[in-house]
Amino acid sequence: MGNGALGALQRYADATAIDGVFISHLHADHCLDLCGYYVMRKYHPDGPLPRIPVFGPKDTARRMAKAYDLDEDPGMNEEFDFIPYGPDAVHHGPFTVAVRNVVHPVTAYALRIEANGRVLAYSGDSGACHGLEETARDADLFLCEASFLEGATNPTDLHLTGAEAGRTATVAGSRRLLLTHIPPWHDPQKVLAEAMGEYDGPLDLATPGKTYDV
Ligand SMILES: [Zn+2]
Ligand SMILES: [Zn+2]
């Protein structure tokens, strides 16, 4: 639900039919479209849509109220049931979602989403760390951020280089790697080439509009 996600979502799904939201962390580029989605559910002409769970860091309700400039009470609590991540996996519909803390300047989680014996792992934003490796362990598809390139003086515990994303996928035994979160100032092909040097399995750049089977 980062900025821009709600528009794209409507090309592929009925946004009003969504019955749960999972948020990796509370940086603007990972949560702000919950503001637009709040409007869609609250002011729907057929009446407000049912309250749905929003799983995320414990500060999510407050952060979203602040983002929309709402009083914290009620904030968005009448539209969304904000449920903080805990140590146990969450069961939601056919999905089991296990989260792990990853290294980032704010509390951040990587998500491991399982259904029918298949696993999608998502890094959220993360530096290289054990929590990320565990999340991606034997995953059928590892959707991993790669915001940095090797060779620059990159801040630590913030993001991954393409090489680190590849290395993480190798250590974790991920079966397929898909790179995302590449900033516009980097050439995606360079990021991909770095990852390719560290990972032998199938890998690609995440492309809007493309479908990936898990
Ligand atoms: Zn972030
Ligand atoms: Zn980000």
Coordinates of N, CA and C and ligand atoms in Angstrom, one line a residue:
M1 N 0.8 -1.2 0.0 CA 0.0 0.0 0.0 C 0.8 1.3 0.0
G2 N 2.0 1.2 -0.6 CA 2.8 2.4 -0.8 C 2.2 3.3 -1.8
N3 N 2.8 4.5 -1.9 CA 2.2 5.5 -2.8 C 2.2 4.9 -4.2
G4 N 1.0 5.1 -4.9 CA 0.8 4.6 -6.2 C 0.2 3.2 -6.3
A5 N 0.2 2.5 -5.2 CA -0.3 1.1 -5.3 C -1.8 1.0 -5.5
L6 N -2.5 1.9 -4.9 CA -4.0 1.8 -5.0 C -4.5 2.0 -6.4
G7 N -3.9 2.8 -7.2 CA -4.3 3.0 -8.6 C -4.0 1.8 -9.4
A8 N -2.8 1.2 -9.3 CA -2.4 0.0 -10.1 C -3.3 -1.2 -9.6
L9 N -3.6 -1.3 -8.4 CA -4.3 -2.4 -7.8 C -5.7 -2.5 -8.6
Q10 N -6.3 -1.4 -8.9 CA -7.6 -1.4 -9.5 C -7.7 -2.0 -10.9
R11 N -6.5 -2.1 -11.5 CA -6.4 -2.7 -12.8 C -6.5 -4.2 -12.7
Y12 N -6.3 -4.8 -11.6 CA -6.2 -6.2 -11.5 C -7.2 -6.8 -10.5
A13 N -7.8 -6.0 -9.7 CA -8.7 -6.6 -8.6 C -9.7 -5.5 -8.3
D14 N -10.8 -6.0 -7.8 CA -11.9 -5.2 -7.2 C -11.4 -4.7 -5.8
A15 N -11.0 -3.5 -5.7 CA -10.4 -3.0 -4.5 C -11.4 -3.1 -3.3
T16 N -12.7 -3.0 -3.6 CA -13.6 -3.1 -2.5 C -13.8 -4.5 -2.0
A17 N -13.3 -5.5 -2.7 CA -13.4 -6.9 -2.3 C -12.3 -7.4 -1.4
I18 N -11.3 -6.5 -1.2 CA -10.1 -6.9 -0.4 C -10.6 -7.0 1.1
D19 N -10.1 -8.1 1.7 CA -10.5 -8.3 3.1 C -9.4 -8.3 4.1
G20 N -8.2 -7.9 3.7 CA -7.1 -7.8 4.6 C -5.9 -7.1 4.0
V21 N -5.2 -6.3 4.8 CA -4.0 -5.6 4.3 C -2.8 -5.9 5.2
F22 N -1.7 -6.2 4.6 CA -0.4 -6.4 5.4 C 0.6 -5.3 5.0
I23 N 1.1 -4.7 6.0 CA 2.1 -3.6 5.8 C 3.4 -4.0 6.4
S24 N 4.5 -3.8 5.6 CA 5.8 -4.2 6.1 C 6.4 -3.2 7.1
H25 N 6.2 -1.9 6.8 CA 6.7 -0.9 7.7 C 6.1 0.4 7.4
L26 N 6.4 1.4 8.2 CA 5.6 2.7 8.1 C 6.3 3.8 7.4
H27 N 7.3 3.5 6.6 CA 7.8 4.5 5.7 C 6.7 4.8 4.6
A28 N 6.7 6.1 4.2 CA 5.7 6.6 3.3 C 5.5 5.7 2.0
D29 N 6.6 5.3 1.5 CA 6.5 4.5 0.2 C 6.0 3.1 0.4
H30 N 5.6 2.8 1.7 CA 5.0 1.4 2.0 C 3.7 1.4 2.6
C31 N 3.1 2.6 2.9 CA 1.8 2.6 3.6 C 0.9 3.7 3.2
L32 N 1.3 4.8 2.5 CA 0.5 6.0 2.4 C -0.8 5.8 1.6
D33 N -0.9 4.8 0.7 CA -2.1 4.6 -0.1 C -3.2 4.0 0.8
L34 N -2.9 3.7 2.0 CA -4.0 3.3 2.9 C -5.0 4.5 3.1
C35 N -4.4 5.8 2.9 CA -5.3 7.0 3.1 C -6.4 7.0 2.0
G36 N -6.0 6.8 0.8 CA -7.0 6.7 -0.3 C -7.9 5.5 -0.1
Y37 N -7.4 4.4 0.3 CA -8.2 3.3 0.5 C -9.2 3.4 1.6
Y38 N -8.8 4.2 2.6 CA -9.8 4.6 3.7 C -11.0 5.3 3.2
V39 N -10.7 6.3 2.3 CA -11.8 7.0 1.6 C -12.7 6.1 0.8
M40 N -12.1 5.2 0.1 CA -12.9 4.3 -0.7 C -13.8 3.4 0.1
R41 N -13.4 3.0 1.3 CA -14.2 2.2 2.1 C -15.2 3.0 2.9
K42 N -14.8 4.1 3.4 CA -15.7 4.9 4.3 C -16.8 5.6 3.6
Y43 N -16.5 6.2 2.4 CA -17.4 7.0 1.7 C -18.1 6.3 0.5
H44 N -18.0 5.0 0.5 CA -18.7 4.3 -0.6 C -20.1 4.6 -0.7
P45 N -20.7 4.9 -1.9 CA -22.1 5.3 -2.0 C -23.1 4.3 -1.5
D46 N -22.7 3.0 -1.4 CA -23.6 2.0 -0.9 C -23.5 2.0 0.6
G47 N -22.8 2.8 1.2 CA -22.6 2.8 2.7 C -21.2 2.3 2.9
P48 N -20.7 2.6 4.2 CA -19.3 2.2 4.5 C -19.1 0.6 4.3
L49 N -18.0 0.3 3.8 CA -17.7 -1.2 3.7 C -17.3 -1.7 5.0
P50 N -17.4 -3.1 5.2 CA -17.1 -3.7 6.5 C -15.6 -3.4 6.9
R51 N -15.5 -3.3 8.2 CA -14.1 -3.1 8.8 C -13.3 -4.3 8.5
I52 N -12.1 -4.1 8.0 CA -11.2 -5.2 7.7 C -9.9 -5.1 8.5
P53 N -9.2 -6.2 8.7 CA -7.9 -6.1 9.4 C -6.8 -5.5 8.6
V54 N -6.0 -4.7 9.3 CA -4.7 -4.2 8.7 C -3.6 -4.6 9.7
F55 N -2.9 -5.6 9.2 CA -1.7 -6.1 10.0 C -0.5 -5.3 9.7
G56 N 0.2 -4.9 10.8 CA 1.4 -4.1 10.6 C 2.1 -3.8 11.9
P57 N 3.1 -2.9 11.9 CA 3.8 -2.6 13.1 C 2.8 -2.0 14.1
K58 N 3.2 -2.0 15.4 CA 2.3 -1.6 16.4 C 1.8 -0.1 16.3
D59 N 2.6 0.7 15.6 CA 2.3 2.1 15.5 C 1.4 2.5 14.3
T60 N 0.9 1.5 13.6 CA 0.2 1.7 12.3 C -1.0 2.6 12.4
A61 N -1.8 2.4 13.4 CA -3.1 3.2 13.6 C -2.7 4.7 13.7
R62 N -1.8 4.9 14.6 CA -1.4 6.3 14.9 C -0.7 7.0 13.6
R63 N 0.1 6.2 13.0 CA 0.8 6.7 11.8 C -0.2 7.1 10.7
M64 N -1.2 6.2 10.5 CA -2.1 6.5 9.4 C -3.0 7.7 9.8
A65 N -3.4 7.8 11.1 CA -4.2 9.0 11.5 C -3.4 10.3 11.2
K66 N -2.2 10.2 11.5 CA -1.3 11.4 11.3 C -1.1 11.7 9.8
A67 N -1.0 10.6 9.0 CA -0.8 10.8 7.6 C -2.0 11.5 7.0
Y68 N -3.2 11.2 7.5 CA -4.5 11.8 6.9 C -4.9 13.0 7.7
D69 N -4.1 13.4 8.7 CA -4.4 14.5 9.6 C -5.8 14.3 10.3
L70 N -6.0 13.1 10.8 CA -7.2 12.8 11.6 C -6.8 12.8 13.1
D71 N -7.8 13.0 14.0 CA -7.6 12.8 15.4 C -7.3 11.3 15.6
E72 N -6.4 11.0 16.5 CA -6.1 9.6 16.7 C -7.3 8.8 17.1
D73 N -8.2 9.4 17.8 CA -9.5 8.7 18.2 C -10.6 9.4 17.4
P74 N -11.3 8.8 16.5 CA -11.2 7.4 16.1 C -10.1 7.1 15.0
G75 N -9.5 8.2 14.4 CA -8.5 7.9 13.4 C -9.2 7.0 12.3
M76 N -8.5 6.0 11.9 CA -9.1 5.1 10.9 C -9.6 3.8 11.5
N77 N -9.8 3.8 12.8 CA -10.1 2.6 13.5 C -11.5 2.1 13.3
E78 N -12.4 2.9 12.7 CA -13.8 2.4 12.4 C -13.8 1.7 11.1
E79 N -12.8 2.0 10.2 CA -12.7 1.4 8.9 C -11.8 0.2 8.9
F80 N -10.7 0.3 9.7 CA -9.7 -0.8 9.8 C -9.5 -1.3 11.2
D81 N -9.3 -2.6 11.3 CA -9.0 -3.2 12.6 C -7.5 -3.4 12.6
F82 N -6.7 -2.4 13.2 CA -5.3 -2.5 13.2 C -4.8 -3.5 14.1
I83 N -4.1 -4.5 13.6 CA -3.6 -5.7 14.4 C -2.1 -5.7 14.3
P84 N -1.4 -5.4 15.5 CA 0.1 -5.4 15.4 C 0.6 -6.9 15.2
Y85 N 1.7 -7.0 14.5 CA 2.4 -8.3 14.3 C 2.9 -8.7 15.7
G86 N 2.7 -10.0 15.9 CA 3.3 -10.6 17.1 C 4.2 -11.8 16.8
P87 N 4.6 -12.6 17.7 CA 5.5 -13.7 17.4 C 4.9 -14.8 16.6
D88 N 3.5 -14.9 16.6 CA 2.9 -16.0 15.9 C 2.5 -15.6 14.5
A89 N 2.5 -16.6 13.6 CA 2.0 -16.4 12.2 C 0.6 -16.0 12.3
V90 N 0.2 -15.2 11.3 CA -1.2 -14.8 11.1 C -1.9 -15.7 10.1
H91 N -3.1 -16.2 10.4 CA -3.9 -17.0 9.4 C -4.9 -16.0 8.9
H92 N -5.0 -15.9 7.6 CA -6.0 -15.0 7.0 C -6.4 -15.7 5.6
G93 N -7.7 -16.1 5.6 CA -8.2 -16.8 4.4 C -7.3 -18.0 4.2
P94 N -6.8 -18.3 3.0 CA -6.0 -19.4 2.7 C -4.5 -19.2 3.1
F95 N -4.2 -18.0 3.5 CA -2.8 -17.7 3.7 C -2.3 -17.8 5.2
T96 N -1.1 -18.2 5.3 CA -0.4 -18.1 6.6 C 0.7 -17.2 6.4
V97 N 0.7 -16.1 7.2 CA 1.8 -15.1 7.0 C 2.6 -15.0 8.3
A98 N 3.9 -15.3 8.1 CA 4.9 -15.2 9.2 C 5.7 -14.0 8.9
V99 N 6.0 -13.2 9.9 CA 6.8 -12.0 9.8 C 8.1 -12.1 10.6
R100 N 9.1 -11.5 10.2 CA 10.3 -11.4 11.0 C 10.9 -10.0 10.9
N101 N 11.4 -9.6 12.0 CA 12.1 -8.3 12.0 C 13.3 -8.3 11.1
V102 N 13.4 -7.2 10.4 CA 14.6 -7.0 9.5 C 15.3 -5.7 9.9
V103 N 16.5 -5.5 9.4 CA 17.2 -4.3 9.8 C 16.9 -3.1 8.8
H104 N 16.5 -2.0 9.4 CA 16.0 -0.8 8.7 C 15.9 0.3 9.7
P105 N 16.0 1.6 9.3 CA 16.0 2.6 10.4 C 14.7 2.7 11.2
V106 N 13.6 2.1 10.8 CA 12.4 2.0 11.6 C 12.0 0.5 11.7
T107 N 11.1 0.2 12.7 CA 10.7 -1.2 12.8 C 10.2 -1.7 11.5
A108 N 10.7 -2.8 11.0 CA 10.3 -3.2 9.7 C 10.3 -4.8 9.7
Y109 N 9.4 -5.3 8.9 CA 9.2 -6.7 8.8 C 9.3 -7.2 7.4
A110 N 9.9 -8.4 7.2 CA 9.8 -9.2 6.0 C 8.7 -10.2 6.2
L111 N 8.0 -10.5 5.1 CA 6.8 -11.3 5.2 C 7.0 -12.6 4.4
R112 N 6.5 -13.7 5.0 CA 6.6 -15.0 4.4 C 5.1 -15.5 4.3
I113 N 4.6 -15.6 3.1 CA 3.2 -15.9 2.8 C 3.1 -17.2 2.2
E114 N 2.4 -18.1 2.9 CA 2.2 -19.5 2.5 C 0.8 -19.8 2.1
A115 N 0.6 -20.6 1.1 CA -0.7 -21.2 0.8 C -0.5 -22.4 -0.1
N116 N -1.3 -23.4 0.2 CA -1.2 -24.7 -0.6 C 0.3 -25.2 -0.8
G117 N 1.1 -25.0 0.3 CA 2.4 -25.5 0.2 C 3.4 -24.7 -0.6
R118 N 2.9 -23.5 -1.1 CA 3.8 -22.7 -1.8 C 4.1 -21.4 -1.0
V119 N 5.3 -20.9 -1.2 CA 5.8 -19.7 -0.4 C 6.2 -18.5 -1.2
L120 N 5.6 -17.4 -0.9 CA 6.1 -16.1 -1.4 C 6.7 -15.4 -0.3
A121 N 8.0 -15.0 -0.4 CA 8.7 -14.2 0.6 C 8.9 -12.8 0.0
Y122 N 8.6 -11.9 0.9 CA 8.8 -10.4 0.5 C 9.7 -9.7 1.6
S123 N 10.7 -9.1 1.0 CA 11.7 -8.4 1.9 C 11.2 -7.2 2.7
G124 N 10.1 -6.5 2.1 CA 9.9 -5.2 2.5 C 11.2 -4.4 2.3
D125 N 11.5 -3.4 3.1 CA 12.9 -2.8 3.0 C 13.8 -3.4 4.1
S126 N 15.0 -3.8 3.7 CA 15.8 -4.4 4.6 C 17.3 -4.4 4.2
G127 N 18.2 -4.2 5.2 CA 19.6 -4.5 5.0 C 19.8 -6.0 5.1
A128 N 21.0 -6.4 4.8 CA 21.3 -7.9 4.9 C 21.2 -8.3 6.3
C129 N 20.5 -9.4 6.6 CA 20.3 -9.8 8.0 C 19.8 -11.2 8.0
H130 N 19.9 -11.8 9.2 CA 19.4 -13.2 9.4 C 17.9 -13.3 9.2
G131 N 17.2 -12.3 9.7 CA 15.7 -12.4 9.6 C 15.3 -12.5 8.2
L132 N 16.0 -11.8 7.3 CA 15.6 -11.8 5.9 C 15.9 -13.2 5.3
E133 N 17.1 -13.7 5.7 CA 17.4 -15.1 5.2 C 16.4 -16.1 5.6
E134 N 16.0 -16.0 6.9 CA 15.0 -17.0 7.4 C 13.6 -16.8 6.6
T135 N 13.3 -15.6 6.4 CA 12.0 -15.3 5.6 C 12.1 -16.0 4.2
A136 N 13.2 -15.9 3.6 CA 13.4 -16.3 2.2 C 13.7 -17.8 2.1
R137 N 13.9 -18.5 3.2 CA 14.3 -19.9 3.3 C 13.5 -20.8 2.4
D138 N 14.1 -21.4 1.3 CA 13.4 -22.3 0.4 C 12.1 -21.7 -0.2
A139 N 12.0 -20.4 -0.3 CA 10.8 -19.8 -0.8 C 10.7 -20.1 -2.3
D140 N 9.5 -20.3 -2.8 CA 9.3 -20.6 -4.2 C 9.5 -19.3 -5.0
L141 N 9.1 -18.2 -4.4 CA 9.4 -16.9 -5.1 C 9.8 -15.9 -4.0
F142 N 11.0 -15.3 -4.2 CA 11.5 -14.3 -3.2 C 11.5 -12.9 -3.9
L143 N 10.5 -12.1 -3.5 CA 10.4 -10.7 -4.0 C 11.3 -9.9 -3.1
C144 N 12.4 -9.4 -3.6 CA 13.4 -8.8 -2.7 C 13.8 -7.4 -3.2
E145 N 13.9 -6.5 -2.3 CA 14.3 -5.1 -2.6 C 15.8 -5.2 -3.0
A146 N 16.2 -4.2 -3.9 CA 17.6 -4.0 -4.2 C 17.8 -2.6 -4.6
S147 N 18.0 -1.8 -3.6 CA 18.0 -0.3 -3.8 C 19.4 0.3 -4.0
F148 N 20.4 -0.5 -3.7 CA 21.7 0.0 -3.8 C 22.5 -0.7 -4.8
L149 N 23.7 -0.1 -5.2 CA 24.7 -0.8 -6.0 C 26.0 -0.9 -5.2
E150 N 26.7 -2.0 -5.5 CA 28.0 -2.1 -4.9 C 28.9 -1.0 -5.3
G151 N 29.9 -0.7 -4.5 CA 30.9 0.2 -4.8 C 30.7 1.6 -4.3
A152 N 29.5 1.9 -4.0 CA 29.2 3.2 -3.4 C 29.3 3.1 -1.9
T153 N 29.4 4.3 -1.2 CA 29.4 4.2 0.3 C 28.0 4.2 0.8
N154 N 27.4 3.0 0.8 CA 26.0 2.8 1.2 C 25.9 2.8 2.7
P155 N 24.9 3.5 3.2 CA 24.7 3.4 4.7 C 24.4 1.9 5.1
T156 N 24.8 1.5 6.3 CA 24.5 0.2 6.7 C 23.1 0.0 7.2
D157 N 22.6 -1.2 7.2 CA 21.3 -1.6 7.8 C 20.2 -0.7 7.3
L158 N 20.2 -0.5 6.0 CA 19.1 0.3 5.4 C 18.5 -0.4 4.2
H159 N 19.3 -0.7 3.2 CA 18.8 -1.4 2.0 C 19.8 -2.4 1.5
L160 N 19.5 -3.2 0.5 CA 20.4 -4.2 -0.1 C 20.9 -3.7 -1.4
T161 N 22.1 -4.1 -1.8 CA 22.6 -4.0 -3.1 C 22.1 -5.2 -3.9
G162 N 22.2 -5.1 -5.2 CA 21.8 -6.2 -6.0 C 22.6 -7.5 -5.6
A163 N 23.9 -7.3 -5.4 CA 24.7 -8.4 -5.0 C 24.2 -9.0 -3.6
E164 N 23.9 -8.2 -2.7 CA 23.4 -8.7 -1.4 C 22.0 -9.4 -1.5
A165 N 21.2 -8.9 -2.4 CA 19.9 -9.6 -2.7 C 20.2 -11.0 -3.2
G166 N 21.1 -11.1 -4.2 CA 21.5 -12.4 -4.8 C 22.1 -13.3 -3.7
R167 N 23.0 -12.8 -2.9 CA 23.6 -13.6 -1.9 C 22.6 -14.1 -0.9
T168 N 21.7 -13.2 -0.5 CA 20.6 -13.6 0.5 C 19.8 -14.8 -0.1
A169 N 19.4 -14.7 -1.4 CA 18.6 -15.7 -2.0 C 19.4 -17.0 -2.1
T170 N 20.7 -16.9 -2.3 CA 21.6 -18.1 -2.4 C 21.7 -18.8 -1.0
V171 N 22.0 -18.0 0.0 CA 22.1 -18.5 1.4 C 20.8 -19.2 1.8
A172 N 19.7 -18.5 1.5 CA 18.4 -19.0 1.9 C 17.8 -20.2 1.1
G173 N 18.5 -20.4 -0.1 CA 18.0 -21.5 -0.9 C 16.7 -21.1 -1.6
S174 N 16.4 -19.8 -1.9 CA 15.2 -19.4 -2.6 C 15.2 -20.0 -4.0
R175 N 14.1 -20.4 -4.4 CA 14.0 -21.1 -5.7 C 13.9 -20.1 -6.9
R176 N 13.5 -18.9 -6.6 CA 13.4 -17.9 -7.7 C 13.5 -16.5 -7.0
L177 N 14.2 -15.6 -7.7 CA 14.4 -14.3 -7.2 C 13.8 -13.2 -8.1
L178 N 13.1 -12.3 -7.5 CA 12.5 -11.2 -8.3 C 12.9 -9.9 -7.6
L179 N 13.6 -9.0 -8.3 CA 14.1 -7.8 -7.7 C 13.2 -6.6 -7.8
T180 N 13.0 -5.8 -6.8 CA 12.1 -4.7 -6.8 C 12.7 -3.5 -6.0
H181 N 12.0 -2.4 -6.0 CA 12.4 -1.2 -5.2 C 13.7 -0.6 -5.6
I182 N 13.9 -0.6 -7.0 CA 15.1 -0.1 -7.5 C 14.8 1.4 -7.8
P183 N 15.6 2.3 -7.2 CA 15.3 3.7 -7.4 C 15.6 4.2 -8.8
P184 N 15.0 5.3 -9.2 CA 15.1 5.7 -10.6 C 16.6 6.2 -11.0
W185 N 17.4 6.4 -10.0 CA 18.8 6.9 -10.3 C 19.7 5.7 -10.6
H186 N 19.3 4.5 -10.4 CA 20.1 3.3 -10.8 C 19.6 2.6 -12.0
D187 N 20.6 2.1 -12.8 CA 20.2 1.3 -14.0 C 19.8 -0.1 -13.5
P188 N 18.5 -0.4 -13.7 CA 18.0 -1.7 -13.2 C 18.9 -2.9 -13.7
Q189 N 19.4 -2.8 -14.9 CA 20.2 -3.9 -15.5 C 21.5 -4.1 -14.7
K190 N 22.1 -3.0 -14.1 CA 23.3 -3.1 -13.3 C 22.9 -3.9 -12.0
V191 N 21.8 -3.5 -11.4 CA 21.3 -4.2 -10.2 C 21.1 -5.7 -10.5
L192 N 20.5 -6.0 -11.6 CA 20.2 -7.4 -12.0 C 21.5 -8.1 -12.2
A193 N 22.5 -7.5 -12.9 CA 23.8 -8.1 -13.1 C 24.5 -8.4 -11.8
E194 N 24.4 -7.5 -10.8 CA 25.0 -7.8 -9.5 C 24.4 -9.1 -8.9
A195 N 23.1 -9.1 -8.9 CA 22.4 -10.3 -8.3 C 22.8 -11.6 -9.0
M196 N 22.9 -11.5 -10.4 CA 23.2 -12.7 -11.2 C 24.6 -13.2 -10.8
G197 N 25.5 -12.3 -10.4 CA 26.8 -12.8 -10.0 C 26.8 -13.6 -8.7
E198 N 25.7 -13.5 -8.0 CA 25.7 -14.1 -6.6 C 24.6 -15.2 -6.5
Y199 N 23.8 -15.3 -7.5 CA 22.7 -16.3 -7.4 C 22.5 -17.0 -8.8
D200 N 22.4 -18.3 -8.7 CA 22.4 -19.1 -9.9 C 21.0 -19.5 -10.4
G201 N 20.0 -19.2 -9.5 CA 18.6 -19.6 -9.9 C 18.0 -18.6 -10.8
P202 N 16.8 -18.9 -11.2 CA 16.0 -17.9 -12.1 C 15.8 -16.6 -11.4
L203 N 16.1 -15.5 -12.1 CA 15.9 -14.2 -11.5 C 15.5 -13.2 -12.5
D204 N 14.8 -12.2 -12.1 CA 14.3 -11.2 -13.0 C 14.0 -9.9 -12.2
L205 N 13.8 -8.8 -13.0 CA 13.3 -7.5 -12.4 C 11.8 -7.6 -12.3
A206 N 11.2 -7.2 -11.2 CA 9.8 -7.1 -11.1 C 9.3 -6.1 -12.1
T207 N 8.3 -6.4 -12.9 CA 7.8 -5.5 -13.9 C 6.3 -5.3 -13.7
P208 N 5.9 -4.0 -13.6 CA 4.5 -3.7 -13.4 C 3.6 -4.4 -14.5
G209 N 2.5 -5.0 -14.1 CA 1.6 -5.6 -15.1 C 1.9 -7.0 -15.4
K210 N 3.1 -7.5 -15.1 CA 3.4 -8.9 -15.4 C 2.9 -9.8 -14.3
T211 N 2.6 -11.0 -14.6 CA 2.1 -12.0 -13.6 C 3.2 -13.0 -13.3
Y212 N 3.3 -13.3 -12.0 CA 4.3 -14.3 -11.6 C 3.6 -15.4 -10.8
D213 N 3.7 -16.6 -11.3 CA 3.2 -17.8 -10.6 C 4.1 -18.2 -9.5
V214 N 3.5 -18.4 -8.3 CA 4.4 -18.8 -7.1 C 4.4 -20.4 -7.1
Ligands
ZN1 ZN 11.7 1.9 4.3
ZN2 ZN 10.9 1.6 0.7

